[in-house]
Coordinates of C-alpha atoms and ligand atoms in Angstrom, one line a residue:
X419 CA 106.8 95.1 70.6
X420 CA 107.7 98.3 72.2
X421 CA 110.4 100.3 71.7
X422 CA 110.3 102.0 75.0
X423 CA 108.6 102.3 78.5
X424 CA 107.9 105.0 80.7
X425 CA 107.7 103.5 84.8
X426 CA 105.2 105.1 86.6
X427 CA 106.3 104.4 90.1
X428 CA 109.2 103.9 92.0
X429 CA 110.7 101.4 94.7
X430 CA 110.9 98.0 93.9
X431 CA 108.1 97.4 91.8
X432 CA 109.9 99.9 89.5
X433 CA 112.8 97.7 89.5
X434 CA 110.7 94.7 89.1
X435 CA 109.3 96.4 85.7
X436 CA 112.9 97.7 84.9
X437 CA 113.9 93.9 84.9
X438 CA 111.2 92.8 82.8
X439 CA 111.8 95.7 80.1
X440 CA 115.5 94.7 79.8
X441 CA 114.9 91.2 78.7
X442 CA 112.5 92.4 76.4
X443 CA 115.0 94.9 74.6
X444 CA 113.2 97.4 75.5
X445 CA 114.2 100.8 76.6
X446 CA 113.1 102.4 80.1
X447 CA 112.3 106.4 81.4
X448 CA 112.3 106.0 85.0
X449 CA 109.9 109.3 86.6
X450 CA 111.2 110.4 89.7
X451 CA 110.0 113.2 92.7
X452 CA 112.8 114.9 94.5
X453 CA 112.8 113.0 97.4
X454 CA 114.7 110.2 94.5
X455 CA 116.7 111.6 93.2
X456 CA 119.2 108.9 94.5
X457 CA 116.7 105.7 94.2
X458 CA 118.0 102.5 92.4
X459 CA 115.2 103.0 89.7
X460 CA 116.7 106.2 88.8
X461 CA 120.1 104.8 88.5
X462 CA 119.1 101.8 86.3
X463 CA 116.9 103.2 84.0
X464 CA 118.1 104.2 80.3
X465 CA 116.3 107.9 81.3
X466 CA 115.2 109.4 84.0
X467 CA 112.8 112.5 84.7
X468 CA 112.4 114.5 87.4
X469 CA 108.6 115.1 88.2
X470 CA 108.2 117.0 90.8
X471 CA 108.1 117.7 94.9
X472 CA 108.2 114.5 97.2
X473 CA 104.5 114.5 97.8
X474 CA 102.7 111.5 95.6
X475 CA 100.3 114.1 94.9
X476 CA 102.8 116.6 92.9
X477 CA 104.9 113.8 91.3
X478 CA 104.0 110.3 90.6
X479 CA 99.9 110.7 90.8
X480 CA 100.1 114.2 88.9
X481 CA 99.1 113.1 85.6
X482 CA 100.0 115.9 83.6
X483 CA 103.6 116.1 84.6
X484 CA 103.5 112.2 84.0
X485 CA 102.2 112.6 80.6
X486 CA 104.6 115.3 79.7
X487 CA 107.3 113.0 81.0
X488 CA 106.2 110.4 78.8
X489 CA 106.1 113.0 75.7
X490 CA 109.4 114.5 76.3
X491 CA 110.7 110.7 76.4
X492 CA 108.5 109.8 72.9
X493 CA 107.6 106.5 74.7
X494 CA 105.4 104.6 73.4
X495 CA 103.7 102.6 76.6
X496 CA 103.7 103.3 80.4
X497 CA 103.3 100.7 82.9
X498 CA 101.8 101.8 85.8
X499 CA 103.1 99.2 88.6
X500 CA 101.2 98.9 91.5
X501 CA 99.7 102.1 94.1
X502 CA 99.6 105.5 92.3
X503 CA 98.0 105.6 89.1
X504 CA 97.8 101.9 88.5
X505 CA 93.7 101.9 88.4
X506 CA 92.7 105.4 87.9
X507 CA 90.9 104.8 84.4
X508 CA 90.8 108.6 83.8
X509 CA 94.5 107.9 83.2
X510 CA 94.4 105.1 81.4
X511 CA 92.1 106.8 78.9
X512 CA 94.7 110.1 79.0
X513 CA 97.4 107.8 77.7
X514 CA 95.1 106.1 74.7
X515 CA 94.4 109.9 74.0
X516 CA 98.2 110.8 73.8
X517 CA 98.5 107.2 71.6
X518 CA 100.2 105.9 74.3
X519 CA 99.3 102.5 75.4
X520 CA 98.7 102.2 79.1
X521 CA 99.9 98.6 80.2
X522 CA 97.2 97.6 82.2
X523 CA 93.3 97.1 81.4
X524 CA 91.2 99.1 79.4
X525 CA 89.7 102.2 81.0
X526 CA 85.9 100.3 81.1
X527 CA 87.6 97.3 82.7
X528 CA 89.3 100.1 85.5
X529 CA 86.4 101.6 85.7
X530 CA 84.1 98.9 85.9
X531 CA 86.0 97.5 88.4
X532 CA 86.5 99.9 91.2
X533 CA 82.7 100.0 91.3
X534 CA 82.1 97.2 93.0
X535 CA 78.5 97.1 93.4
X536 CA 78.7 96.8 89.4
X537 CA 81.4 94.6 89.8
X538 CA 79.8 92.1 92.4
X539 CA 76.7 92.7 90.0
X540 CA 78.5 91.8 86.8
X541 CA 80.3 88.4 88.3
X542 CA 77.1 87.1 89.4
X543 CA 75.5 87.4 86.0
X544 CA 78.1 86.2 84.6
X545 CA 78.2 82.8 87.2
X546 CA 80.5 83.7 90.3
X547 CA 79.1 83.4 93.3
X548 CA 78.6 86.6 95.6
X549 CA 77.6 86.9 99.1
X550 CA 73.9 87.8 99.5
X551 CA 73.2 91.3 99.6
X552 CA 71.9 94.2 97.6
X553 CA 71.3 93.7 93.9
X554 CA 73.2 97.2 93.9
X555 CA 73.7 100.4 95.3
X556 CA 71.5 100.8 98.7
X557 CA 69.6 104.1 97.9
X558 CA 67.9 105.2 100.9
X559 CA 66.5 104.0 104.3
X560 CA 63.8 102.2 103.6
X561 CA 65.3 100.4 100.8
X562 CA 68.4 99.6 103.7
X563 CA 65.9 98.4 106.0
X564 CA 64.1 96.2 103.2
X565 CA 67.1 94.6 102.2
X566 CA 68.2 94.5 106.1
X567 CA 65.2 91.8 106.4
X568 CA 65.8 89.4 103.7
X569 CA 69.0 88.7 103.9
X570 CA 69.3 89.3 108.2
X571 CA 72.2 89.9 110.9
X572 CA 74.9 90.6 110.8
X573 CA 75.5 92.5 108.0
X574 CA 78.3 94.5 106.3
X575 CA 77.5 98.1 104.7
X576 CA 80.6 99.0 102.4
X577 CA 81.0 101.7 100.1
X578 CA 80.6 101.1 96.5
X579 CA 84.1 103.2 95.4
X580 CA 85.7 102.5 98.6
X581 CA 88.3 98.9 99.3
X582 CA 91.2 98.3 100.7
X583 CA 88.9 98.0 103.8
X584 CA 88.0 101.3 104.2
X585 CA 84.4 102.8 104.6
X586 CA 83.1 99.2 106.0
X587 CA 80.5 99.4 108.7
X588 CA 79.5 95.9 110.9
X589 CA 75.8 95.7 111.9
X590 CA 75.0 93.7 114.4
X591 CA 71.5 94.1 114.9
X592 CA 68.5 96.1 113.5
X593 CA 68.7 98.7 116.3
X594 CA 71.8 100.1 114.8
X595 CA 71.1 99.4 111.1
X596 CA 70.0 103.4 110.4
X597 CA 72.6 105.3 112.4
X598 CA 75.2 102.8 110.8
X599 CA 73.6 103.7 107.2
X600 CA 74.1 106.9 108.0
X601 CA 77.4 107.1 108.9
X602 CA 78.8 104.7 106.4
X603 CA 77.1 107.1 103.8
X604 CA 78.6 110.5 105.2
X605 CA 82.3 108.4 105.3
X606 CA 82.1 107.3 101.6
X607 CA 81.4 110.8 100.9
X608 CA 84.5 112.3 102.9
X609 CA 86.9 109.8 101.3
X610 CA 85.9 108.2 98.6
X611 CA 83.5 111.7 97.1
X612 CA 80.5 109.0 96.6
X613 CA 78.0 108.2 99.0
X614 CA 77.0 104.9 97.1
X615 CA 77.0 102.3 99.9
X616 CA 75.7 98.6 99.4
X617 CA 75.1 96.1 102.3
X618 CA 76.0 92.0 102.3
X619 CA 75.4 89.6 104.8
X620 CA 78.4 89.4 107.0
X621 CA 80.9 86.4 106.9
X622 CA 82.7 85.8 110.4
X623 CA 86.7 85.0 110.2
X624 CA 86.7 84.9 106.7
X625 CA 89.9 83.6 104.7
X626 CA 91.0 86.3 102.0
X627 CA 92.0 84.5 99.1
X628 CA 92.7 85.5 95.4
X629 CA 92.9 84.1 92.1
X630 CA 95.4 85.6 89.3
X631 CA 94.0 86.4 86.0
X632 CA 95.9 87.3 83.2
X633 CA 93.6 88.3 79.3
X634 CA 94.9 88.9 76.3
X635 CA 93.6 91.8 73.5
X636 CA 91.5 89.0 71.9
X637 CA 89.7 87.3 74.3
X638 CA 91.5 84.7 75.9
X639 CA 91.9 84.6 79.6
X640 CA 93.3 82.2 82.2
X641 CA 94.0 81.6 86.1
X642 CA 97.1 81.2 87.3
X643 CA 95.7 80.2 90.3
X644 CA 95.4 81.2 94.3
X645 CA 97.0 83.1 96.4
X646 CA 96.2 82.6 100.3
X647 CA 95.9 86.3 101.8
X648 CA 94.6 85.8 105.4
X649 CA 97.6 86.8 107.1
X650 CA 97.1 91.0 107.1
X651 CA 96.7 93.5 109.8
X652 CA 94.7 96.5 109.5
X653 CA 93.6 95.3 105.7
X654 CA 97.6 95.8 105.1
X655 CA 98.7 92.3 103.8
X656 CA 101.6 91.2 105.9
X657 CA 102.6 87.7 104.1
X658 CA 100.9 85.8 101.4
X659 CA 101.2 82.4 99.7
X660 CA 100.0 80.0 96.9
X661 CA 98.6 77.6 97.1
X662 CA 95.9 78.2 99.9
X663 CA 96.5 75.8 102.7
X664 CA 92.5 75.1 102.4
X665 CA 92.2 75.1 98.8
X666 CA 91.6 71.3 97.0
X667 CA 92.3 70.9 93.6
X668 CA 88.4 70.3 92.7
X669 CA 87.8 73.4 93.9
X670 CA 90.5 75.7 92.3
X671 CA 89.2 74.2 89.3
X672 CA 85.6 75.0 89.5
X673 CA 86.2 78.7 90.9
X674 CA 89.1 78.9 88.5
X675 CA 87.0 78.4 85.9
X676 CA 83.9 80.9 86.5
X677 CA 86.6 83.4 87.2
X678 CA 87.9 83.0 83.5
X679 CA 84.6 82.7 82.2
X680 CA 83.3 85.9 83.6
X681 CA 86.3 87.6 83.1
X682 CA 86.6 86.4 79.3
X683 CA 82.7 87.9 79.0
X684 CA 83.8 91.0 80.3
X685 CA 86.5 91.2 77.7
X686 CA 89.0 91.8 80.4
X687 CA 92.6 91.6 79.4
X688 CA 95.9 91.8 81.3
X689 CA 96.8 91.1 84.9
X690 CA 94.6 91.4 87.6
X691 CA 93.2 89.3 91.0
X692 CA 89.8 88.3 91.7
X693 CA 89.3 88.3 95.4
X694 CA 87.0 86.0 97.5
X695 CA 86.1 85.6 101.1
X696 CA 85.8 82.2 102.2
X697 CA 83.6 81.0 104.6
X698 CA 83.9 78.7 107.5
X699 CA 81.7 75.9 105.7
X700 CA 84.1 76.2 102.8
X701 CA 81.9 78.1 100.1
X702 CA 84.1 80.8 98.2
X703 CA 82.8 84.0 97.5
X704 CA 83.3 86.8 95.2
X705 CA 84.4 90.1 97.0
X706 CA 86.1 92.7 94.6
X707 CA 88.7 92.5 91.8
X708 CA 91.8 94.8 91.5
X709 CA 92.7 95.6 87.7
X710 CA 96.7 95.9 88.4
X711 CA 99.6 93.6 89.0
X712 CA 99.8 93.4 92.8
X713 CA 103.0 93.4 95.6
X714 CA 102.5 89.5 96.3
X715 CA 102.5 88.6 92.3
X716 CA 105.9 87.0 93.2
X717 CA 104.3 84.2 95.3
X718 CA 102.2 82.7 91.6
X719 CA 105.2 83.3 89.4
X720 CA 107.5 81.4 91.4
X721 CA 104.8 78.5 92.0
X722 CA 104.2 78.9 87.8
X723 CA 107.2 79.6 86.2
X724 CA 105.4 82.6 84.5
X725 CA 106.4 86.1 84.3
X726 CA 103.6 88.4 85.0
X727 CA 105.2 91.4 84.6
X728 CA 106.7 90.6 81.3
X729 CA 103.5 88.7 80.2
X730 CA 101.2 92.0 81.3
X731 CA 103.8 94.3 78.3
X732 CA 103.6 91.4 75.8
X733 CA 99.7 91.2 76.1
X734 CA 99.7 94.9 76.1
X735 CA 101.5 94.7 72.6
X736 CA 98.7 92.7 71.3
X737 CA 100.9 89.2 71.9
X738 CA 98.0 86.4 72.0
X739 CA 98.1 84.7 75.7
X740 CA 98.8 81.4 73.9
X741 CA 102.0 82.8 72.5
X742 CA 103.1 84.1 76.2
X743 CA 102.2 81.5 78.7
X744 CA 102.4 78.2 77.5
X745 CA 100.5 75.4 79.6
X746 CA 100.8 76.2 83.2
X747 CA 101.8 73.3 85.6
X748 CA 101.6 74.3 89.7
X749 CA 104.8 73.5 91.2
X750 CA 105.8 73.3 95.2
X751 CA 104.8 76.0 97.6
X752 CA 105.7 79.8 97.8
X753 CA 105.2 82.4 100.2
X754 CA 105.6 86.0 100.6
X755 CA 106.9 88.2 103.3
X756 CA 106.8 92.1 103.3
X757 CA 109.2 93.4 104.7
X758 CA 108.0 96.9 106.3
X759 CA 110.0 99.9 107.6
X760 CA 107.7 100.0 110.7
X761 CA 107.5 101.4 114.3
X762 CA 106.3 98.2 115.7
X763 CA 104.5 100.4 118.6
X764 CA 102.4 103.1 116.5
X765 CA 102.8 100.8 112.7
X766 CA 103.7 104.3 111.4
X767 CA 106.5 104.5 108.9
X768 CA 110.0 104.4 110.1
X769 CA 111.6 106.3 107.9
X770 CA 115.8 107.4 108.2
X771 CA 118.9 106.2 106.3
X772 CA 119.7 102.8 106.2
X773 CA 123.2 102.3 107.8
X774 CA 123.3 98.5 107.3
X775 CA 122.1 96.3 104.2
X776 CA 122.6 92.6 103.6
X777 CA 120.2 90.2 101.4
X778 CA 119.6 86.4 101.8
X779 CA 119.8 84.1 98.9
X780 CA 120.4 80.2 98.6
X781 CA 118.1 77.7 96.9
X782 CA 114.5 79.0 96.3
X783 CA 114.9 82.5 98.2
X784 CA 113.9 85.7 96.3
X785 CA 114.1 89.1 97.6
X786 CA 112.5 92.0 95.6
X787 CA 113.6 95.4 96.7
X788 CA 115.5 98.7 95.9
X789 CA 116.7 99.3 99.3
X790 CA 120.9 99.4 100.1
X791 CA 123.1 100.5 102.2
X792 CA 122.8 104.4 102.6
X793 CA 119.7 104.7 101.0
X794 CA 117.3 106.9 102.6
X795 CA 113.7 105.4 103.1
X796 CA 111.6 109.1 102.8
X797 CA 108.8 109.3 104.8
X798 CA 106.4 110.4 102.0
X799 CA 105.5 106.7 100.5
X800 CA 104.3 103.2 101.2
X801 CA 106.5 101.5 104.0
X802 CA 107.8 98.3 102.0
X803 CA 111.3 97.8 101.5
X804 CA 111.7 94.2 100.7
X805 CA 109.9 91.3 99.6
X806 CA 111.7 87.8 100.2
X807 CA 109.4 85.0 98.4
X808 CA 110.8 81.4 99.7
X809 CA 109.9 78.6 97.2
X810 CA 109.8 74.7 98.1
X811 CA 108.9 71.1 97.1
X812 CA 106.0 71.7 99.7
X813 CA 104.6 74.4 103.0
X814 CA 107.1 73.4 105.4
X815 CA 110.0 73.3 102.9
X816 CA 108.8 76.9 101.9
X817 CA 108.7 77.7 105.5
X818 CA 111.7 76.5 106.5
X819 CA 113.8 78.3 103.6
X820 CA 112.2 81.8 105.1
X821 CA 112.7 81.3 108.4
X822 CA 116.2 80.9 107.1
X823 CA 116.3 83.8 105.0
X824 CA 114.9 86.0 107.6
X825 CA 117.6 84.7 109.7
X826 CA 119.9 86.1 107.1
X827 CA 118.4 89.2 106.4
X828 CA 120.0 92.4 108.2
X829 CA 118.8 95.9 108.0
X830 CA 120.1 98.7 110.2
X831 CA 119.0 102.0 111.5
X832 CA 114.9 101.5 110.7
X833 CA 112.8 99.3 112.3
X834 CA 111.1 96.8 110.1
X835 CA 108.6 93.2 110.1
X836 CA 111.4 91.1 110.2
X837 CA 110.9 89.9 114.1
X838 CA 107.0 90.2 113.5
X839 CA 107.3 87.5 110.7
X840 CA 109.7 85.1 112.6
X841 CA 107.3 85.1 115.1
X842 CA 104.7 84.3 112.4
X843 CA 106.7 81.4 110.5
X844 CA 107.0 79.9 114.4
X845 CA 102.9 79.7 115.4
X846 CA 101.7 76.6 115.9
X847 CA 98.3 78.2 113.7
X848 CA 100.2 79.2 111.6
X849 CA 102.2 76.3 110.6
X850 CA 98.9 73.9 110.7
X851 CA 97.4 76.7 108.3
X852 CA 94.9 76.7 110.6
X853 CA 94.5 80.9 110.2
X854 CA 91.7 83.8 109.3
X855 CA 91.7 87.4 108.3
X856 CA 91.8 88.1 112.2
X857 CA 94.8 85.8 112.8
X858 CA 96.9 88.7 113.7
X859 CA 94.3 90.6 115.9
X860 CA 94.2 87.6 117.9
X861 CA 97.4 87.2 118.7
X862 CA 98.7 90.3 120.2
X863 CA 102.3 87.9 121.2
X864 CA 102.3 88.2 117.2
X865 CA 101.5 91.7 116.5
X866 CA 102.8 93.6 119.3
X867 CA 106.8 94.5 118.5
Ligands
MV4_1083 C1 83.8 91.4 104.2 C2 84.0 90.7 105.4 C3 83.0 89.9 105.9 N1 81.8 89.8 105.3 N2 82.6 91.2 103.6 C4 87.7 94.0 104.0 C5 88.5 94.6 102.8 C6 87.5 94.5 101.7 N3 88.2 94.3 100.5 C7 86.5 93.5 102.1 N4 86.7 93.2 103.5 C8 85.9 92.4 104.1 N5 84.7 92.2 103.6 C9 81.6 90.5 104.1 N6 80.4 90.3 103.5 C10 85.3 90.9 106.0 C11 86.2 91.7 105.3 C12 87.5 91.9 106.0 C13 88.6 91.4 105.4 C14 88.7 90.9 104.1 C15 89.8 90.4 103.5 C16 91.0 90.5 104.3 C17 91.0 91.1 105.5 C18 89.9 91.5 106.1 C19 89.9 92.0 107.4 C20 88.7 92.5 108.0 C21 87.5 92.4 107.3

């Protein structure tokens, strides 16, 4: 096992990691920019650097100052949390090349990964189901327009390095298939430095949900099961939960099980979540995987009794997944709601000093954050400041324990989610789980304030 851990990120996932190292015995170097100097992970951890200048860019995605962090400390693993450098495979082969294992997937798996016309490619071979599209990488007009024909409108044109929604382009019909090929081509390029683009069929009010994964160093994978991810706005995930309202158990088993078979012949090890968009009719497809523990992780460990994060450093060590997670058993109904420092008008950040700071708890309620009273939220980082995960015997025990610890949650001088998700928990939609990916932009009573 390791003797100590360097935490690449800050807020609470860097808590959430601190947590796991602790009852591991293992020590911590928390990294730090200026702007946290007085954050919670700084406080807690055994050691803590200063990396550099608030901006991501300068401190916590600046691999060299990470790295030297790391040497200074003579750790001998970093965990990378979530955000920042968590699936940048360059640095996950950087920390192999300093002997320092990088707690996450291998740099192929990364890499292989955030592709995702290879990816969509690779989990077809391997038995997933994809939505028909391009067997790759579109190259040029003609081969758009071919592909355009067989598989018809509407169609989606994404960008192979993009996700996180960015760089999509609807096509409605073949009138606007060329200019939109052309400007999905020249946007990949501006943000993502790759033109690659690849086109699929378009499913209408998809659901977005997720299986968890979790591989070991010698082959073994398993699912953990879903996580029901519909309810987002502007691809930002606003509250998830496990199991899927739409999900039967025949069905979590058969996708469950080509997701650990393809995963197993890819060799992949760790955590990480295979996403899928399902269709109207029911079918599940394969959309793109991301090689990292994720924000809503809470929502399957509190419906499985396992510990991710502590799982993802034990499996890291070379621990066999047998040794770690023992048989899993799904239990009750979780769900997840971030809780954002948000202008509700412009869904900018709303950052400022917190004057006011108090946490609900009671049976099944956890909150995940390293906000307090007087802590300054800066405005140079994501906007989540809390995560409060309600666990029950079933949905609407779940529900009800939120709506309670919303109730009870208080946070003064920034403007947060809270109302937005009270006014969730209370839709009639909602409650039936009768929801898509456009739940949100449908209901501008829910989004608006
Ligand atoms: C799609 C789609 C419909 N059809 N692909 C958006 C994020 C990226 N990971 C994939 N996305 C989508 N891909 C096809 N063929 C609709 C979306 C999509 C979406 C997916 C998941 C969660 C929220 C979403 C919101 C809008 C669009």
């Amino acid at each position: 096992m390791f003797r100590k851990i360097l935490i690449a990120n800050r807020g609470e996932i860097a808590l959430r990691i601190l947590t796991a190292c602790k009852e591991l015995g293992i020590r911590t170097v928390a990294v730090y920019s200026e702007a946290d100097r007085n954050a919670l992970h700084v406080r807690f951890a055994d050691e803590a650097i200063c990396i550099g200048p608030p901006r991501s860019s300068e401190s916590y995605l600046n691999i060299p100052q990470v790295i030297s962090a790391a040497e200074i400390a003579n750790v001998d693993a970093i965990h990378p949390g979530y955000g920042f450098l968590s699936e940048n495979a360059n640095f996950a082969e950087v920390c192999e090349a300093s002997h320092i294992t990088f707690i996450g997937p291998s740099p192929e798996s990364i890499r292989l990964m955030g592709e995702k016309d290879k990816a969509r490619v690779e989990m077809a071979a391997a038995g997933v189901p994809i939505i028909p599209g391009s067997p790759g990488v579109v190259p040029d007009e003609d081969a758009a327009k071919k592909i355009a024909e067989e598989i018809g409108y509407p169609l989606i044109i994404k960008a192979a390095e993009g996700g996180g929604g960015r760089g999509m382009r609807v096509v409605r019909e073949k009138g606007e298939l060329i200019p939109a090929f052309q400007t999905a081509r020249n946007e990949a390029e501006q943000a993502f430095g790759s033109a690659n683009v690849y086109i699929e069929k378009l499913i209408e009010r998809p659901r977005h949900i997720e299986f968890q994964v979790l591989g070991d160093k010698h082959g073994s994978v398993i699912h953990l099961g879903e996580r029901e991810c519909s309810i987002q706005r502007r691809h930002q995930k606003v509250l998830e939960e496990s199991p899927s309202p739409v999900l039967d158990a025949r069905t979590r088993k058969r996708v469950g099980d080509q997701v650990v078979k393809a995963l197993a012949k890819i060799g992949y090890s760790s955590a990480g979540t295979v996403e899928f968009l399902r269709e109207e009719s029911g079918k599940l497809y394969f959309i793109e995987m991301n090689a990292r523990i994720q924000v809503e992780h809470p929502v399957t460990e509190m419906v499985t009794g396992v510990d991710l994060v502590k799982s993802q450093i034990r499996v890291a060590a070379g621990e066999m997944l047998a040794d770690v997670v023992g048989s899993v058993e799904f239990r009750g109904h979780a769900i997840e709601c971030r809780i954002n420092a948000e202008d509700p008008e412009t869904f900018t950040p709303s950052a400022g000093r917190i004057t006011a700071f108090r946490v609900p708890g009671g049976p099944g309620i956890r909150v995940d954050t390293a906000a307090y009273s007087d802590a300054v939220i800066p405005p140079y980082y994501d906007s989540l400041i809390a995560k409060i995960i309600a666990h029950g015997h079933d949905r609407a025990e779940a529900i009800a324990r939120m709506q309670g610890a919303l109730g009870g949650f208080v946070v003064e001088g920034v403007k947060t989610t809270i109302p937005l998700h009270k006014r969730i928990l209370a839709d009639p939609d909602f409650i039936a789980g009768n929801f898509d990916t456009h739940f949100l932009d449908r209901s501008p009573a829910l989004a608006a304030k």
